[in-house]
C-alpha cells in the first residue's frame, strides 16, 4: 500500500503531522526518525552511566542494563511530545490569522476576482504579515 500512496503523492500520517507542525522539507520524516533514535540512545547511555555509579556493585549488571533500556525506550516519546507542541503552536498561529484571511477573501470576492485569483492574491498579502498562513 505504501507504493500506491507514493504513486499518488499522498502523504502518510507522519508526513502530514510534520507538515502541520511547520516542517515542510522532504527530509523531515527522516530527521524526525533519527531524532527519535538519538533520544533513545542518549537516554539509555545517560541512565546507564547514572545507574552504574548509583547502584551498589554487588547487584547484577543486568539490572543496570534493564533499567537503562526501559528509560531509553521511554525517551522515544520525547520527540513526539515536542512535535505535538510544535503542531499546537502552529494551530494557534493559524487561528489568529484566519479572520484576516477570510476578510481579505471576502473583499476580493466582492471586487469580482475569481476564487483562484483571490487565493493567490490573499496568499501573497498574507505572506507579508502572517508568514505561515501565506505559505499554506
PDB file of C-alpha atoms in Angstrom:
ATOM      1  CA  UNK A   1       0.000   0.000   0.000  1.00  0.00           C
ATOM      2  CA  UNK A   2       2.897   2.362   0.623  1.00  0.00           C
ATOM      3  CA  UNK A   3       3.914   2.222  -3.022  1.00  0.00           C
ATOM      4  CA  UNK A   4       0.360   3.130  -4.071  1.00  0.00           C
ATOM      5  CA  UNK A   5       0.392   6.089  -1.656  1.00  0.00           C
ATOM      6  CA  UNK A   6       3.719   7.267  -3.019  1.00  0.00           C
ATOM      7  CA  UNK A   7       2.488   6.908  -6.610  1.00  0.00           C
ATOM      8  CA  UNK A   8      -0.367   9.264  -5.796  1.00  0.00           C
ATOM      9  CA  UNK A   9       1.935  11.545  -3.792  1.00  0.00           C
ATOM     10  CA  UNK A  10      -0.315  11.159  -0.757  1.00  0.00           C
ATOM     11  CA  UNK A  11       1.496  11.909   2.497  1.00  0.00           C
ATOM     12  CA  UNK A  12       1.449   9.364   5.273  1.00  0.00           C
ATOM     13  CA  UNK A  13       0.384  10.297   8.794  1.00  0.00           C
ATOM     14  CA  UNK A  14       3.890  11.262   9.924  1.00  0.00           C
ATOM     15  CA  UNK A  15       4.484  13.491   6.901  1.00  0.00           C
ATOM     16  CA  UNK A  16       1.113  15.163   7.429  1.00  0.00           C
ATOM     17  CA  UNK A  17       1.819  15.746  11.126  1.00  0.00           C
ATOM     18  CA  UNK A  18       5.255  17.180  10.365  1.00  0.00           C
ATOM     19  CA  UNK A  19       3.729  19.465   7.737  1.00  0.00           C
ATOM     20  CA  UNK A  20       1.098  20.688  10.185  1.00  0.00           C
ATOM     21  CA  UNK A  21       3.882  21.352  12.704  1.00  0.00           C
ATOM     22  CA  UNK A  22       5.730  23.540  10.196  1.00  0.00           C
ATOM     23  CA  UNK A  23       8.387  21.147   8.890  1.00  0.00           C
ATOM     24  CA  UNK A  24       7.997  21.337   5.115  1.00  0.00           C
ATOM     25  CA  UNK A  25      11.240  19.706   3.927  1.00  0.00           C
ATOM     26  CA  UNK A  26      11.049  16.349   2.213  1.00  0.00           C
ATOM     27  CA  UNK A  27      13.749  15.096   4.592  1.00  0.00           C
ATOM     28  CA  UNK A  28      11.673  15.929   7.698  1.00  0.00           C
ATOM     29  CA  UNK A  29      10.433  12.332   8.308  1.00  0.00           C
ATOM     30  CA  UNK A  30      13.999  11.012   8.151  1.00  0.00           C
ATOM     31  CA  UNK A  31      15.282  13.705  10.506  1.00  0.00           C
ATOM     32  CA  UNK A  32      12.385  13.067  12.914  1.00  0.00           C
ATOM     33  CA  UNK A  33      13.094   9.327  12.914  1.00  0.00           C
ATOM     34  CA  UNK A  34      16.790   9.962  13.546  1.00  0.00           C
ATOM     35  CA  UNK A  35      15.872  12.282  16.430  1.00  0.00           C
ATOM     36  CA  UNK A  36      13.766   9.536  17.968  1.00  0.00           C
ATOM     37  CA  UNK A  37      16.652   7.085  17.634  1.00  0.00           C
ATOM     38  CA  UNK A  38      19.084   9.609  19.114  1.00  0.00           C
ATOM     39  CA  UNK A  39      16.731  10.244  22.051  1.00  0.00           C
ATOM     40  CA  UNK A  40      16.654   6.514  22.808  1.00  0.00           C
ATOM     41  CA  UNK A  41      20.445   6.210  22.594  1.00  0.00           C
ATOM     42  CA  UNK A  42      21.147   9.291  24.704  1.00  0.00           C
ATOM     43  CA  UNK A  43      18.547   8.270  27.282  1.00  0.00           C
ATOM     44  CA  UNK A  44      19.991   4.766  27.502  1.00  0.00           C
ATOM     45  CA  UNK A  45      23.588   5.941  27.812  1.00  0.00           C
ATOM     46  CA  UNK A  46      22.804   8.642  30.360  1.00  0.00           C
ATOM     47  CA  UNK A  47      20.776   6.296  32.548  1.00  0.00           C
ATOM     48  CA  UNK A  48      23.376   3.526  32.247  1.00  0.00           C
ATOM     49  CA  UNK A  49      26.110   5.926  33.379  1.00  0.00           C
ATOM     50  CA  UNK A  50      23.948   7.152  36.257  1.00  0.00           C
ATOM     51  CA  UNK A  51      22.804   3.712  37.414  1.00  0.00           C
ATOM     52  CA  UNK A  52      26.284   2.192  37.214  1.00  0.00           C
ATOM     53  CA  UNK A  53      27.510   4.881  39.639  1.00  0.00           C
ATOM     54  CA  UNK A  54      24.479   4.931  41.953  1.00  0.00           C
ATOM     55  CA  UNK A  55      23.608   1.235  42.323  1.00  0.00           C
ATOM     56  CA  UNK A  56      25.714  -0.932  44.635  1.00  0.00           C
ATOM     57  CA  UNK A  57      28.339  -3.031  42.835  1.00  0.00           C
ATOM     58  CA  UNK A  58      27.067  -6.362  44.220  1.00  0.00           C
ATOM     59  CA  UNK A  59      23.867  -6.104  42.097  1.00  0.00           C
ATOM     60  CA  UNK A  60      23.975  -7.952  38.791  1.00  0.00           C
ATOM     61  CA  UNK A  61      24.782  -5.858  35.716  1.00  0.00           C
ATOM     62  CA  UNK A  62      21.509  -6.960  34.168  1.00  0.00           C
ATOM     63  CA  UNK A  63      19.541  -4.664  36.486  1.00  0.00           C
ATOM     64  CA  UNK A  64      21.549  -1.641  35.358  1.00  0.00           C
ATOM     65  CA  UNK A  65      21.141  -2.657  31.732  1.00  0.00           C
ATOM     66  CA  UNK A  66      17.396  -3.355  32.057  1.00  0.00           C
ATOM     67  CA  UNK A  67      16.717  -0.082  33.863  1.00  0.00           C
ATOM     68  CA  UNK A  68      18.684   1.824  31.260  1.00  0.00           C
ATOM     69  CA  UNK A  69      16.876   0.055  28.426  1.00  0.00           C
ATOM     70  CA  UNK A  70      13.473   0.890  29.901  1.00  0.00           C
ATOM     71  CA  UNK A  71      14.424   4.534  30.347  1.00  0.00           C
ATOM     72  CA  UNK A  72      15.842   4.643  26.818  1.00  0.00           C
ATOM     73  CA  UNK A  73      12.606   3.262  25.399  1.00  0.00           C
ATOM     74  CA  UNK A  74      10.644   5.792  27.427  1.00  0.00           C
ATOM     75  CA  UNK A  75      12.690   8.545  25.754  1.00  0.00           C
ATOM     76  CA  UNK A  76      11.182   7.608  22.381  1.00  0.00           C
ATOM     77  CA  UNK A  77       8.119   9.706  23.241  1.00  0.00           C
ATOM     78  CA  UNK A  78      10.086  12.934  23.793  1.00  0.00           C
ATOM     79  CA  UNK A  79      10.256  13.833  20.060  1.00  0.00           C
ATOM     80  CA  UNK A  80       6.541  13.009  19.713  1.00  0.00           C
ATOM     81  CA  UNK A  81       5.686  15.350  22.591  1.00  0.00           C
ATOM     82  CA  UNK A  82       7.796  18.113  21.060  1.00  0.00           C
ATOM     83  CA  UNK A  83       6.164  17.558  17.663  1.00  0.00           C
ATOM     84  CA  UNK A  84       2.713  17.855  19.254  1.00  0.00           C
ATOM     85  CA  UNK A  85       3.747  21.140  20.875  1.00  0.00           C
ATOM     86  CA  UNK A  86       5.027  22.500  17.557  1.00  0.00           C
ATOM     87  CA  UNK A  87       1.780  21.447  15.887  1.00  0.00           C
ATOM     88  CA  UNK A  88      -0.341  23.130  18.568  1.00  0.00           C
ATOM     89  CA  UNK A  89       1.650  26.351  18.317  1.00  0.00           C
ATOM     90  CA  UNK A  90       1.153  26.350  14.530  1.00  0.00           C
ATOM     91  CA  UNK A  91      -2.589  25.848  15.046  1.00  0.00           C
ATOM     92  CA  UNK A  92      -2.642  28.885  17.335  1.00  0.00           C
ATOM     93  CA  UNK A  93      -0.900  30.953  14.672  1.00  0.00           C
ATOM     94  CA  UNK A  94      -3.419  29.793  12.063  1.00  0.00           C
ATOM     95  CA  UNK A  95      -6.362  30.558  14.360  1.00  0.00           C
ATOM     96  CA  UNK A  96      -5.128  34.095  14.940  1.00  0.00           C
ATOM     97  CA  UNK A  97      -4.527  34.768  11.235  1.00  0.00           C
ATOM     98  CA  UNK A  98      -7.634  33.092   9.812  1.00  0.00           C
ATOM     99  CA  UNK A  99     -10.045  36.033  10.374  1.00  0.00           C
ATOM    100  CA  UNK A 100      -7.702  38.307   8.400  1.00  0.00           C
ATOM    101  CA  UNK A 101      -7.571  35.698   5.646  1.00  0.00           C
ATOM    102  CA  UNK A 102     -11.349  35.481   5.440  1.00  0.00           C
ATOM    103  CA  UNK A 103     -11.766  39.270   5.438  1.00  0.00           C
ATOM    104  CA  UNK A 104      -9.367  39.576   2.533  1.00  0.00           C
ATOM    105  CA  UNK A 105     -11.047  36.715   0.657  1.00  0.00           C
ATOM    106  CA  UNK A 106     -14.463  38.375   1.030  1.00  0.00           C
ATOM    107  CA  UNK A 107     -13.036  41.694  -0.124  1.00  0.00           C
ATOM    108  CA  UNK A 108     -11.518  40.062  -3.204  1.00  0.00           C
ATOM    109  CA  UNK A 109     -14.762  38.215  -3.953  1.00  0.00           C
ATOM    110  CA  UNK A 110     -16.727  41.464  -3.623  1.00  0.00           C
ATOM    111  CA  UNK A 111     -14.297  43.096  -6.047  1.00  0.00           C
ATOM    112  CA  UNK A 112     -15.165  40.427  -8.621  1.00  0.00           C
ATOM    113  CA  UNK A 113     -11.994  38.351  -8.548  1.00  0.00           C
ATOM    114  CA  UNK A 114     -12.155  34.648  -9.323  1.00  0.00           C
ATOM    115  CA  UNK A 115     -11.633  32.211  -6.460  1.00  0.00           C
ATOM    116  CA  UNK A 116      -8.248  31.147  -7.788  1.00  0.00           C
ATOM    117  CA  UNK A 117      -7.122  34.746  -8.281  1.00  0.00           C
ATOM    118  CA  UNK A 118      -8.373  35.717  -4.835  1.00  0.00           C
ATOM    119  CA  UNK A 119      -6.499  32.871  -3.160  1.00  0.00           C
ATOM    120  CA  UNK A 120      -3.299  33.790  -4.996  1.00  0.00           C
ATOM    121  CA  UNK A 121      -3.652  37.479  -4.117  1.00  0.00           C
ATOM    122  CA  UNK A 122      -4.520  36.831  -0.480  1.00  0.00           C
ATOM    123  CA  UNK A 123      -1.675  34.336  -0.040  1.00  0.00           C
ATOM    124  CA  UNK A 124       0.811  36.925  -1.320  1.00  0.00           C
ATOM    125  CA  UNK A 125      -0.621  39.548   1.021  1.00  0.00           C
ATOM    126  CA  UNK A 126      -0.708  37.152   3.975  1.00  0.00           C
ATOM    127  CA  UNK A 127       2.890  36.074   3.393  1.00  0.00           C
ATOM    128  CA  UNK A 128       3.988  39.560   4.409  1.00  0.00           C
ATOM    129  CA  UNK A 129       2.032  39.751   7.676  1.00  0.00           C
ATOM    130  CA  UNK A 130       1.280  36.130   8.601  1.00  0.00           C
ATOM    131  CA  UNK A 131       4.130  34.160   7.073  1.00  0.00           C
ATOM    132  CA  UNK A 132       2.922  30.671   7.992  1.00  0.00           C
ATOM    133  CA  UNK A 133      -0.609  31.145   6.724  1.00  0.00           C
ATOM    134  CA  UNK A 134       0.725  32.633   3.498  1.00  0.00           C
ATOM    135  CA  UNK A 135       2.827  29.522   2.938  1.00  0.00           C
ATOM    136  CA  UNK A 136      -0.160  27.243   3.468  1.00  0.00           C
TER     137      UNK A 136
END
